[in-house]
Short mmCIF file of C-alpha atoms in Angstrom, two decimals:
data_model
loop_
_atom_site.label_atom_id
_atom_site.label_comp_id
_atom_site.label_asym_id
_atom_site.label_seq_id
_atom_site.Cartn_x
_atom_site.Cartn_y
_atom_site.Cartn_z
CA MET G 38 -8.99 18.00 1.29
CA GLN G 39 -10.15 21.34 2.02
CA LEU G 40 -13.62 21.02 3.26
CA GLU G 41 -16.02 23.43 4.54
CA VAL G 42 -19.10 22.83 7.09
CA LEU G 43 -22.30 24.15 5.62
CA ALA G 44 -24.48 23.21 8.15
CA GLY G 45 -24.68 21.38 11.80
CA ASN G 46 -21.79 21.38 14.21
CA ASN G 47 -18.29 22.74 13.04
CA SER G 48 -16.82 19.16 12.90
CA LEU G 49 -15.68 16.91 10.07
CA VAL G 50 -15.40 13.89 12.34
CA THR G 51 -17.86 11.07 11.30
CA MET G 52 -18.13 7.32 10.85
CA LEU G 53 -18.26 5.65 7.48
CA VAL G 54 -19.32 2.03 6.79
CA GLU G 55 -17.85 0.25 3.73
CA ASN G 56 -18.23 -3.34 2.96
CA GLY G 57 -19.46 -4.12 6.53
CA PHE G 58 -16.58 -2.38 8.34
CA ARG G 59 -16.80 0.79 10.39
CA PHE G 60 -14.26 3.67 10.22
CA ASN G 61 -14.13 6.75 12.36
CA VAL G 62 -12.52 9.54 10.27
CA ASP G 63 -11.64 13.30 10.79
CA LEU G 64 -11.84 14.56 7.32
CA ALA G 65 -9.88 17.61 8.47
CA THR G 66 -6.69 15.66 9.30
CA VAL G 67 -6.94 12.34 7.12
CA TYR G 68 -7.66 11.12 3.53
CA TRP G 69 -10.57 9.16 2.69
CA ASN G 70 -12.02 8.36 -0.87
CA SER G 71 -15.22 6.25 -0.83
CA LYS G 72 -15.04 6.22 -4.69
CA LEU G 73 -12.23 3.37 -4.42
CA ALA G 74 -14.53 1.05 -2.42
CA THR G 75 -15.00 -1.18 -5.35
CA GLU G 76 -11.17 -1.36 -5.99
CA ARG G 77 -10.53 -2.11 -2.34
CA GLN G 78 -12.94 -4.89 -2.67
CA ARG G 79 -11.24 -6.29 -5.87
CA LEU G 80 -7.83 -6.10 -4.31
CA LEU G 81 -8.94 -7.92 -1.11
CA SER G 82 -10.54 -10.68 -3.03
CA GLY G 83 -7.11 -11.85 -4.17
CA PHE G 84 -5.76 -12.20 -0.45
CA ASN G 85 -6.10 -15.58 1.28
CA PHE G 86 -5.64 -16.94 5.05
CA LYS G 87 -2.00 -17.71 4.34
CA ASP G 88 -1.02 -14.08 3.51
CA VAL G 89 0.97 -11.72 5.46
CA VAL G 90 0.26 -8.20 4.16
CA CYS G 91 2.25 -4.93 4.50
CA ASP G 92 0.35 -1.82 3.86
CA VAL G 93 2.82 1.10 3.34
CA PHE G 94 0.32 3.97 3.08
CA ALA G 95 -2.51 2.48 5.25
CA GLY G 96 -4.40 5.68 6.27
CA VAL G 97 -7.17 4.98 8.68
CA GLY G 98 -7.30 1.34 7.47
CA PRO G 99 -9.94 1.12 4.55
CA ILE G 100 -7.63 -1.84 3.00
CA CYS G 101 -5.57 -3.10 6.07
CA ILE G 102 -8.53 -3.71 8.40
CA PRO G 103 -10.73 -5.71 5.99
CA ALA G 104 -7.44 -7.45 5.09
CA ALA G 105 -6.91 -8.59 8.66
CA LYS G 106 -10.29 -10.40 8.63
CA ILE G 107 -8.93 -12.50 5.78
CA VAL G 108 -5.30 -12.85 6.22
CA LYS G 109 -2.74 -14.20 8.91
CA ARG G 110 -1.21 -11.06 9.75
CA VAL G 111 -1.22 -7.35 8.57
CA TYR G 112 1.69 -4.85 9.32
CA ALA G 113 0.01 -1.15 8.62
CA ASN G 114 1.98 2.12 8.18
CA ASP G 115 1.37 5.75 7.71
CA LEU G 116 3.31 9.02 8.10
CA ASN G 117 0.34 10.88 9.26
CA PRO G 118 -0.01 10.50 13.14
CA TYR G 119 -3.76 11.30 13.00
CA ALA G 120 -4.27 8.68 10.36
CA VAL G 121 -2.33 6.19 12.64
CA ASP G 122 -4.44 7.23 15.60
CA TYR G 123 -7.74 6.49 13.78
CA LEU G 124 -6.15 3.45 12.34
CA GLU G 125 -5.61 2.05 15.87
CA ARG G 126 -9.18 3.19 16.75
CA ASN G 127 -10.49 1.45 13.72
CA SER G 128 -8.82 -1.65 14.46
CA VAL G 129 -10.31 -1.94 17.90
CA LEU G 130 -13.71 -0.88 16.64
CA ASN G 131 -13.94 -3.58 14.22
CA LYS G 132 -12.30 -6.17 16.83
CA LEU G 133 -9.32 -6.82 14.57
CA GLU G 134 -6.49 -5.26 16.64
CA LYS G 135 -4.82 -8.35 17.63
CA LYS G 136 -3.97 -9.08 13.90
CA ILE G 137 -2.88 -5.82 13.01
CA GLU G 138 0.59 -4.09 14.01
CA VAL G 139 0.60 -0.36 13.29
CA PHE G 140 3.66 1.80 12.56
CA ASN G 141 4.15 5.52 12.17
CA MET G 142 7.04 6.04 9.82
CA ASP G 143 8.19 7.23 6.47
CA GLY G 144 7.10 4.80 3.83
CA ARG G 145 10.57 4.05 2.54
CA ARG G 146 11.85 3.68 6.10
CA PHE G 147 8.87 1.21 6.85
CA ILE G 148 9.79 -0.87 3.90
CA ASP G 149 13.53 -1.02 4.98
CA ALA G 150 12.53 -1.84 8.56
CA MET G 151 10.02 -4.73 7.53
CA PHE G 152 12.47 -6.39 5.16
CA ALA G 153 15.66 -6.09 7.52
CA SER G 154 13.60 -7.67 10.25
CA GLN G 155 12.72 -11.40 10.73
CA LYS G 156 9.23 -10.71 9.45
CA ALA G 157 10.64 -10.47 5.87
CA HIS G 158 10.32 -14.05 5.04
CA LYS G 159 6.51 -14.03 5.87
CA ILE G 160 5.60 -11.16 3.88
CA THR G 161 3.59 -12.39 0.69
CA GLN G 162 1.70 -8.95 -0.19
CA VAL G 163 2.59 -5.30 -0.18
CA VAL G 164 0.05 -2.59 -0.93
CA MET G 165 1.10 0.81 -2.01
CA ASN G 166 -1.72 3.24 -2.38
CA LEU G 167 -0.57 6.78 -1.90
CA PRO G 168 -3.16 9.62 -2.60
CA ASN G 169 -0.26 10.96 -5.02
CA ASP G 170 1.79 8.42 -6.50
CA ALA G 171 3.58 5.45 -4.69
CA THR G 172 6.08 4.91 -7.61
CA GLU G 173 8.66 7.18 -5.94
CA PHE G 174 8.95 4.82 -2.99
CA LEU G 175 9.55 1.57 -5.15
CA ASP G 176 13.52 2.25 -5.03
CA ALA G 177 13.36 1.11 -1.29
CA PHE G 178 12.81 -2.58 -2.57
CA ARG G 179 16.32 -2.40 -4.41
CA GLY G 180 18.72 -4.75 -2.30
CA ILE G 181 16.37 -5.63 0.37
CA TYR G 182 17.87 -9.19 0.69
CA ARG G 183 21.45 -7.95 -0.44
CA ASP G 184 23.02 -8.87 3.01
CA ARG G 185 21.41 -12.16 3.11
CA PRO G 186 22.85 -15.66 1.68
CA GLU G 187 21.35 -15.95 -1.76
CA ASP G 188 20.99 -19.81 -1.15
CA ALA G 189 18.64 -19.21 1.79
CA LYS G 190 14.66 -19.57 1.13
CA PHE G 191 13.15 -16.38 0.44
CA THR G 192 9.50 -15.09 -0.24
CA PHE G 193 9.39 -12.69 -2.92
CA PRO G 194 6.26 -10.37 -2.29
CA LYS G 195 3.56 -9.39 -4.82
CA ILE G 196 3.65 -5.75 -4.97
CA HIS G 197 0.23 -3.90 -5.57
CA LEU G 198 1.26 -0.29 -6.82
CA TYR G 199 -1.26 2.43 -7.49
CA GLY G 200 -0.32 5.72 -9.54
CA PHE G 201 -1.77 8.10 -12.06
CA SER G 202 -1.03 8.67 -15.67
CA LYS G 203 -2.10 11.48 -18.28
CA ALA G 204 -0.03 9.68 -20.99
CA ARG G 205 -1.91 8.66 -24.28
CA ASP G 206 -1.03 5.10 -23.35
CA PRO G 207 -1.11 5.06 -19.53
CA GLU G 208 -0.35 1.46 -19.05
CA PHE G 209 3.07 1.79 -21.05
CA ASP G 210 3.75 5.10 -19.21
CA PHE G 211 3.17 3.62 -15.72
CA HIS G 212 4.91 0.36 -16.60
CA GLU G 213 8.14 2.50 -17.85
CA ARG G 214 7.99 4.44 -14.51
CA ILE G 215 8.09 1.19 -12.30
CA ARG G 216 10.98 -0.23 -14.42
CA ILE G 217 12.85 3.05 -13.95
CA ALA G 218 12.15 3.22 -10.20
CA LEU G 219 13.23 -0.51 -9.76
CA ALA G 220 16.32 0.03 -12.20
CA GLU G 221 14.97 -3.29 -13.85
CA VAL G 222 13.95 -3.80 -17.17
CA ALA G 223 12.39 -7.18 -16.89
CA VAL G 224 9.36 -6.66 -14.65
CA ASN G 225 6.22 -8.58 -15.46
CA VAL G 226 3.30 -6.39 -14.41
CA GLU G 227 -0.43 -7.18 -14.39
CA MET G 228 -2.01 -3.78 -15.24
CA ARG G 229 -5.42 -2.38 -14.45
CA ARG G 230 -7.21 0.85 -14.94
CA VAL G 231 -9.04 1.98 -11.69
CA ARG G 232 -10.85 5.03 -12.68
CA LEU G 233 -10.71 8.19 -14.61
CA VAL G 234 -9.77 10.88 -12.09
CA ALA G 235 -9.77 13.87 -14.57
CA PRO G 236 -10.07 14.24 -18.19
CA GLY G 237 -7.25 12.33 -19.76
CA LYS G 238 -5.74 11.18 -16.36
CA TRP G 239 -6.15 7.52 -15.11
CA MET G 240 -5.63 6.07 -11.70
CA LEU G 241 -3.88 2.51 -12.33
CA CYS G 242 -3.19 -0.49 -10.28
CA ALA G 243 0.03 -2.29 -11.08
CA SER G 244 0.70 -5.89 -9.53
CA PHE G 245 3.84 -7.72 -9.86
CA VAL G 246 6.12 -10.23 -8.06
CA LEU G 247 9.28 -8.40 -6.81
CA PRO G 248 12.16 -9.51 -9.12
CA GLU G 249 14.83 -11.59 -7.49
CA SER G 250 17.34 -9.32 -9.30
CA VAL G 251 15.92 -6.34 -7.56
CA ALA G 252 15.79 -7.83 -4.00
CA PHE G 253 19.53 -8.73 -4.16
CA ALA G 254 20.67 -5.75 -6.12
CA ARG G 255 23.36 -3.28 -4.79
CA ARG G 256 21.89 -0.09 -3.78
CA SER G 257 22.72 2.92 -5.82
CA PRO G 258 24.94 5.58 -3.87
CA ASN G 259 22.14 8.21 -3.38
CA MET G 260 20.12 5.61 -1.48
#
């Protein structure tokens, strides 16, 4: 965000406290939205000690750091190197660095790397909260298990995807975009309106278990 300092020292570095966790941020280089605190708490309430979480667009850690207090393991990624730096600092600040492994990669490449590794069969939850729209990264899940024997034991992760819609029926619109991105018609989605961000524009959260047909699908030629 473009911000201007009106008074005090000419710095946008500050510490925020949310739900008992402390976060150092530099608002000139990283993204933060305090209005999502309630939604983050709702999402975290659905995790348990058996979960292994992938946070694809982790930022400075508002989801992955509190999640690390609850779950077995967290893999946290962000493309912004400044966000990754603060994520690592905040992990230490909250004494959770031993439960969080941090990556600095493109979201699609991160998904590929996670599910091509031995970590794949342990991942139970995937969080995709991009300030713009995370739907465009869903195609990375097509064929994540395509090179593995289908008779092996797999965990099909639950994906929590955030996005926006200005449509008259935002839930239907968002669901359609998910099905198109996954190239799969049968996707059972739990849909929730998070907040109205502008007149007629909703932020939504769609939660669904990755369909087996998508995980074993052949990738399209342009992927």
